[in-house]
PDB file of C-alpha atoms in Angstrom:
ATOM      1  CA  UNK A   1    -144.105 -47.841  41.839  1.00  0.00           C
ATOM      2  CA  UNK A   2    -143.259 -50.045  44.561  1.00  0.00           C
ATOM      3  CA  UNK A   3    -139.837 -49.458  46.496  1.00  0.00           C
ATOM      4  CA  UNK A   4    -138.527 -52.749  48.473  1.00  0.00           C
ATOM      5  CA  UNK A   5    -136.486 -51.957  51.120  1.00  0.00           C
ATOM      6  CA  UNK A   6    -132.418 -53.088  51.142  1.00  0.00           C
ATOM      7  CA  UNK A   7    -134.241 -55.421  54.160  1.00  0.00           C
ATOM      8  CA  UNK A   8    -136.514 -56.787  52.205  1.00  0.00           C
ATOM      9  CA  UNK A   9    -134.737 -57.846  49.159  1.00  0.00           C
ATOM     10  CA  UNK A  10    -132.271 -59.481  51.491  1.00  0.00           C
ATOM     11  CA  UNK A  11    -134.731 -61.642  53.458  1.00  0.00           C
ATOM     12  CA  UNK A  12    -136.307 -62.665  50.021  1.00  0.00           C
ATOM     13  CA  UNK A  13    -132.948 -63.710  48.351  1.00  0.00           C
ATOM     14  CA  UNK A  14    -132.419 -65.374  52.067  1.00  0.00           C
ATOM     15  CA  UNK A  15    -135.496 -67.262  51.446  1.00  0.00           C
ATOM     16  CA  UNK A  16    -134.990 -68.144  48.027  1.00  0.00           C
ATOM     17  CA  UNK A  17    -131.821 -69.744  48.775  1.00  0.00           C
ATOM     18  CA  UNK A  18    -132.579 -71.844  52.222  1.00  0.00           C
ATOM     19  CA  UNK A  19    -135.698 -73.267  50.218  1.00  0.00           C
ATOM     20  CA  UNK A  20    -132.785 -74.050  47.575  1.00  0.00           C
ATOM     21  CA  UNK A  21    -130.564 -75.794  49.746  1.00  0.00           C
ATOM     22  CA  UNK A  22    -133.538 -77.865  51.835  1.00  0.00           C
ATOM     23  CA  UNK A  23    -134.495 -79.004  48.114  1.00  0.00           C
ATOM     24  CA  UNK A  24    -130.579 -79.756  47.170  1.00  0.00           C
ATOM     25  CA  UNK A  25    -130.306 -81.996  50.213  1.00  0.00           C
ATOM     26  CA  UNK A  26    -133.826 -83.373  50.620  1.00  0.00           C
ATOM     27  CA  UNK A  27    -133.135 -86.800  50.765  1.00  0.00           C
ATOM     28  CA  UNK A  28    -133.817 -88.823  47.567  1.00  0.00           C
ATOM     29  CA  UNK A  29    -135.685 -91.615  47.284  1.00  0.00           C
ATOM     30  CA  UNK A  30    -133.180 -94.885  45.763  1.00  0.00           C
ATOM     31  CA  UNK A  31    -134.524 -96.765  43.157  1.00  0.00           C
ATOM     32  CA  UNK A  32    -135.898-100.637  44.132  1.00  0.00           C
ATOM     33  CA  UNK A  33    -134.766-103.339  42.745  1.00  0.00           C
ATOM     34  CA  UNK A  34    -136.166-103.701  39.521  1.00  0.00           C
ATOM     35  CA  UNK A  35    -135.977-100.139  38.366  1.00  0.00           C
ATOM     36  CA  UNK A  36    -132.257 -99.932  39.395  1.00  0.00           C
ATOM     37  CA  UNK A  37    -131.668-103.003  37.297  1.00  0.00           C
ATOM     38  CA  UNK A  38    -134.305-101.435  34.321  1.00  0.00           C
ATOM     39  CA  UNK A  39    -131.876 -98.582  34.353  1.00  0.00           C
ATOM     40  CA  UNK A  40    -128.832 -99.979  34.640  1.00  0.00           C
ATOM     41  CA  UNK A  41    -129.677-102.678  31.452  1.00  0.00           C
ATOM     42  CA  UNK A  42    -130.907 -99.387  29.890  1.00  0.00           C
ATOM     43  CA  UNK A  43    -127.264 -97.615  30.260  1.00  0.00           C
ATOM     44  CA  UNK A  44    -125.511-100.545  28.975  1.00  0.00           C
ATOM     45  CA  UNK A  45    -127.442-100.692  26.002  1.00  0.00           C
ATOM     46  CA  UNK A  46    -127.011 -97.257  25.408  1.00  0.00           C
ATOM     47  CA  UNK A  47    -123.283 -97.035  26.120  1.00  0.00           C
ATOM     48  CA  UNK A  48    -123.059-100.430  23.730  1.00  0.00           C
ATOM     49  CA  UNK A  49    -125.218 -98.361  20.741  1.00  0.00           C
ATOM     50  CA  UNK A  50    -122.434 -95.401  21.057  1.00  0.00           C
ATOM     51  CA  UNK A  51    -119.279 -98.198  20.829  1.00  0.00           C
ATOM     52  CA  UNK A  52    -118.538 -97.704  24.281  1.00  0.00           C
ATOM     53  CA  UNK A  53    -117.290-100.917  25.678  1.00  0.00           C
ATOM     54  CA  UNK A  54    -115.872 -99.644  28.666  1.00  0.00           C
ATOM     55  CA  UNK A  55    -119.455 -98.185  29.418  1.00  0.00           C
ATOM     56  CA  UNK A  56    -120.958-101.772  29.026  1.00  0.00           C
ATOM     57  CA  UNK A  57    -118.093-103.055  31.436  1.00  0.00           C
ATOM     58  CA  UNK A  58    -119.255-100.761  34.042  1.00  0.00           C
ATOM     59  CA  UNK A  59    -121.840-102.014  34.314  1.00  0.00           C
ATOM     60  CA  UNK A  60    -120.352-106.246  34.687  1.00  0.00           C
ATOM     61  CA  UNK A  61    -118.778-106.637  38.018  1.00  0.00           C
ATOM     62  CA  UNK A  62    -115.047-108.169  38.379  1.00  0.00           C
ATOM     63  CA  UNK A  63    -117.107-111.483  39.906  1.00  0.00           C
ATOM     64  CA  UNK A  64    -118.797-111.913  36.834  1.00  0.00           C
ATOM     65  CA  UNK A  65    -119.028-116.091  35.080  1.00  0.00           C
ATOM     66  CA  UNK A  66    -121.578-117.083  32.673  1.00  0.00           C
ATOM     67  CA  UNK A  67    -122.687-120.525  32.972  1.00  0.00           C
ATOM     68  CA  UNK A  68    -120.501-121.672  29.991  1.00  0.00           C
ATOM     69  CA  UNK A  69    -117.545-120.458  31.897  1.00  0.00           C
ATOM     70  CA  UNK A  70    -116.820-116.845  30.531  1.00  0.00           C
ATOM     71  CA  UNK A  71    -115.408-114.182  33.041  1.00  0.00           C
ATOM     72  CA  UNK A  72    -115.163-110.586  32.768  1.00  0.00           C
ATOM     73  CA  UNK A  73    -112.735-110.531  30.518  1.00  0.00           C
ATOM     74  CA  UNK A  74    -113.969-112.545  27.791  1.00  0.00           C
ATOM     75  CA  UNK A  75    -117.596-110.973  27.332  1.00  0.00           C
ATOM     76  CA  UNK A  76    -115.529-107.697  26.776  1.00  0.00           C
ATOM     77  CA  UNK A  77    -113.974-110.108  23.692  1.00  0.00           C
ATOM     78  CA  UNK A  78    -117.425-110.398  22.304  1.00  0.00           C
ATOM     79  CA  UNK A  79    -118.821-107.428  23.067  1.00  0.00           C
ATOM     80  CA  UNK A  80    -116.290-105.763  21.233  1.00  0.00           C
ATOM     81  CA  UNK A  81    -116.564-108.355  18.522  1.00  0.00           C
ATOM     82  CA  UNK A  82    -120.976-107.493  18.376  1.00  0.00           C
ATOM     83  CA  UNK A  83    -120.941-104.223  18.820  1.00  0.00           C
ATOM     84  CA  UNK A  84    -117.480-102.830  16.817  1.00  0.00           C
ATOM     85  CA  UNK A  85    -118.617-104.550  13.855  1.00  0.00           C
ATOM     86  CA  UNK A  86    -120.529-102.269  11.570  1.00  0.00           C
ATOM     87  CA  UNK A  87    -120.837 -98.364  10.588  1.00  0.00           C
ATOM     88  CA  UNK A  88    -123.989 -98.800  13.229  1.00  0.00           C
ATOM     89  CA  UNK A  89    -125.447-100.505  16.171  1.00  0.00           C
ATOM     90  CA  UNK A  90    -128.937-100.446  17.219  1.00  0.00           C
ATOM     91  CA  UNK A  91    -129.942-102.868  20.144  1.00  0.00           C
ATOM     92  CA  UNK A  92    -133.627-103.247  20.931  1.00  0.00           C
ATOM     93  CA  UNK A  93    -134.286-104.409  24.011  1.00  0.00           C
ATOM     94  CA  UNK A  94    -137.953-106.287  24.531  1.00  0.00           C
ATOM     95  CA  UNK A  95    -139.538-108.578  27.102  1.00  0.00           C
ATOM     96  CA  UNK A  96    -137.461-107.225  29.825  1.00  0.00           C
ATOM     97  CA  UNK A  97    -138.342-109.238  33.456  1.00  0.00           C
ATOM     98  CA  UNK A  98    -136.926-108.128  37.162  1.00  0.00           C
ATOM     99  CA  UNK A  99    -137.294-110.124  39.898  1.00  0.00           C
ATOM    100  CA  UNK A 100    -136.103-108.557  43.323  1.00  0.00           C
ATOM    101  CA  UNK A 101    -134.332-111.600  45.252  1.00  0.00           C
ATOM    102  CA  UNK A 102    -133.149-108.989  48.004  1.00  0.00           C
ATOM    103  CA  UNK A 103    -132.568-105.479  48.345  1.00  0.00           C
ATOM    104  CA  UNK A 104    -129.276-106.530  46.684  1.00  0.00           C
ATOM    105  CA  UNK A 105    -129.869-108.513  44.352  1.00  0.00           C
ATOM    106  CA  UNK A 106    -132.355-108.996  41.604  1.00  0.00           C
ATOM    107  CA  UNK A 107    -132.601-111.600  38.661  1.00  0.00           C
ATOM    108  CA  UNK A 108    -133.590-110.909  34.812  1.00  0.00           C
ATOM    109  CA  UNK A 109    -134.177-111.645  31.411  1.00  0.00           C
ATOM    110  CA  UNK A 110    -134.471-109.795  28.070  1.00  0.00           C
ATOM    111  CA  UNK A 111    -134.479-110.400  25.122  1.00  0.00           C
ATOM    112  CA  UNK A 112    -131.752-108.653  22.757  1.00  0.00           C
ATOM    113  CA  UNK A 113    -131.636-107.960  19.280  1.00  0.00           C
ATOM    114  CA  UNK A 114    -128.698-106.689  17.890  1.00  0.00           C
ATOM    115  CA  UNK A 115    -128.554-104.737  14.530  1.00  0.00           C
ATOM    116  CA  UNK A 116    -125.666-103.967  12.864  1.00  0.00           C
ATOM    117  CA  UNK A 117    -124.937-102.744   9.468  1.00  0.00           C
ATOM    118  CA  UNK A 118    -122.137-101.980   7.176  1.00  0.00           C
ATOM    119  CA  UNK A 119    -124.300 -99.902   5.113  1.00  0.00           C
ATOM    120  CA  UNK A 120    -122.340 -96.323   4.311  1.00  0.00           C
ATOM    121  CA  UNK A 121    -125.886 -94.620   2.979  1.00  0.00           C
ATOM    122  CA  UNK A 122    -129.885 -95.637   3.207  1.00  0.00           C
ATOM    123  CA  UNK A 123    -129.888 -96.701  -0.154  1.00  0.00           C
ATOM    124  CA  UNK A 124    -127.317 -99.574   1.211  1.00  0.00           C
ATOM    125  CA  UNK A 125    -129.354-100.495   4.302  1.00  0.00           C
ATOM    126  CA  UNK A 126    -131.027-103.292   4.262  1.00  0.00           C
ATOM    127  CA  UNK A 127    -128.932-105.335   1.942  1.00  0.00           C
ATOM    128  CA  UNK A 128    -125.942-104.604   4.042  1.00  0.00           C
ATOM    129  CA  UNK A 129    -128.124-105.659   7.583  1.00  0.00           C
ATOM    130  CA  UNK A 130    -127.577-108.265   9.916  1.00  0.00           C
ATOM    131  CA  UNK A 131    -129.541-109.062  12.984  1.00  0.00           C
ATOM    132  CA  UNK A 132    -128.455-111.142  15.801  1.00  0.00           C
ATOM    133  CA  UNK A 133    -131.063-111.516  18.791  1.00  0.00           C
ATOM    134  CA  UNK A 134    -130.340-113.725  22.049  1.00  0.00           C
ATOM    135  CA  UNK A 135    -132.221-114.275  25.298  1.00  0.00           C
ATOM    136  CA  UNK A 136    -130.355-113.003  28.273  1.00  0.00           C
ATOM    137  CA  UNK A 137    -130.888-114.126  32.200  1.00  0.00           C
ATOM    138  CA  UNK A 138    -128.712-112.697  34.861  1.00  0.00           C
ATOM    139  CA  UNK A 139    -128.344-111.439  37.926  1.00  0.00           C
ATOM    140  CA  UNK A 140    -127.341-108.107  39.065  1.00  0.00           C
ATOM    141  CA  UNK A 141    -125.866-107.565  42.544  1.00  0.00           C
ATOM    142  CA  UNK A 142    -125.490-103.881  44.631  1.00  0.00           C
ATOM    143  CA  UNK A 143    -121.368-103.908  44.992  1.00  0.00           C
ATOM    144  CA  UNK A 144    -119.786-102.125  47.961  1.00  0.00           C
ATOM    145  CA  UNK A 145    -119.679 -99.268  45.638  1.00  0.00           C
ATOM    146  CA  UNK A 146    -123.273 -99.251  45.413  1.00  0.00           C
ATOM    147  CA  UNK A 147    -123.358 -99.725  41.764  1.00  0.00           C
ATOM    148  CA  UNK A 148    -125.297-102.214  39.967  1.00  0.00           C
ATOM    149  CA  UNK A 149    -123.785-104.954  38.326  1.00  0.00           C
ATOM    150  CA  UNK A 150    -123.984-107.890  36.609  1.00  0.00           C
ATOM    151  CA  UNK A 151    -122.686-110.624  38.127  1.00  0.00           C
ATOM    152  CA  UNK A 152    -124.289-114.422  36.863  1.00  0.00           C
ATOM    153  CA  UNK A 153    -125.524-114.728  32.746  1.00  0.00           C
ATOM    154  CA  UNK A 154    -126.955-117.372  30.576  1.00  0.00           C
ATOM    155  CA  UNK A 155    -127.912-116.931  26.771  1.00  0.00           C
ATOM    156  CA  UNK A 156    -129.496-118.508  24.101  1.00  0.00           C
ATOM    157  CA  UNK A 157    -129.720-117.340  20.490  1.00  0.00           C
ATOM    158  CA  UNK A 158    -132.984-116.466  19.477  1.00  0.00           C
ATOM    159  CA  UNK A 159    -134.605-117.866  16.044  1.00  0.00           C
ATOM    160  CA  UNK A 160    -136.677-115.126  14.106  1.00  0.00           C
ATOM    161  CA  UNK A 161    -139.801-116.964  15.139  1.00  0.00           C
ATOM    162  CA  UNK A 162    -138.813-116.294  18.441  1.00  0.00           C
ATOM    163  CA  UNK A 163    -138.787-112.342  18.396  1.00  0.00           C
ATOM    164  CA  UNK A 164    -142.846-112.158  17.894  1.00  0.00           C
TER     165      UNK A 164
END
């Protein structure tokens, strides 16, 4: 049997916990460009697939215009109209392209295809289906805050030849 002195098990449990603490504030590497933007398009979706608009909206910055005019406060409009509709959302997100412009700002395009159903049971889902798919470009700017953000859009509706 091996007997650790009170000494012992102190400078262990010492050890333990500076190695702890350099790990804890070892500086972190921040994402580049286009894998902040990957994950921020990737947390929108998400937070649009649970019905949580305000989610979406974190991630579109108070500066935000498409080029048809639309501000901030009428993409929340439509989002709420595409993804509210429905028992279900499912958005699949394909052909996603970042472009770093600067360390603050970084272009993109996607395409989106939204699913949405009305369907109460499986039997009921695919007659009760609809699909909606668009082609998204953008820009994303770092704020102040430091968070991501959408700032510049463009769409197009996709036709179902399109999505292949």
């Amino acid at each position: 049997m091996v007997m650790l002195s009170r000494s012992k098990v102190v400078g262990v449990a010492l050890a333990l916990m500076a190695a702890g603490a350099v790990l804890y504030f070892w500086p972190r590497r921040e994402p580049g460009v286009p894998e902040a933007i990957t994950r921020q398009v990737i947390t929108m979706t998400r937070a649009a697939e649970q019905k949580d608009i305000s989610g979406v909206m974190e991630g579109v910055s108070e500066r935000f215009k498409t080029d048809g005019g639309w501000d901030n406060r009428q993409v929340r409009g439509v989002l709420t109209g595409q993804v509210l509709r429905g028992q279900w959302v499912r958005i699949f997100t394909t052909n996603l392209e970042v472009h770093e412009v600067s360390p603050t700002q970084g272009d993109f395009q996607a395409r989106f295809i939204f699913g949405r159903s009305q369907a109460e049971n499986l039997k009921d889902l695919a007659a009760d289906s609809v699909l909606n798919a668009y082609l998204i470009e953008g820009t994303f700017e770092k704020e102040t805050d430091g968070e991501w953000r959408i700032v510049r859009a463009k769409y197009r509706p996709l036709e179902a030849s399109e999505l292949l």
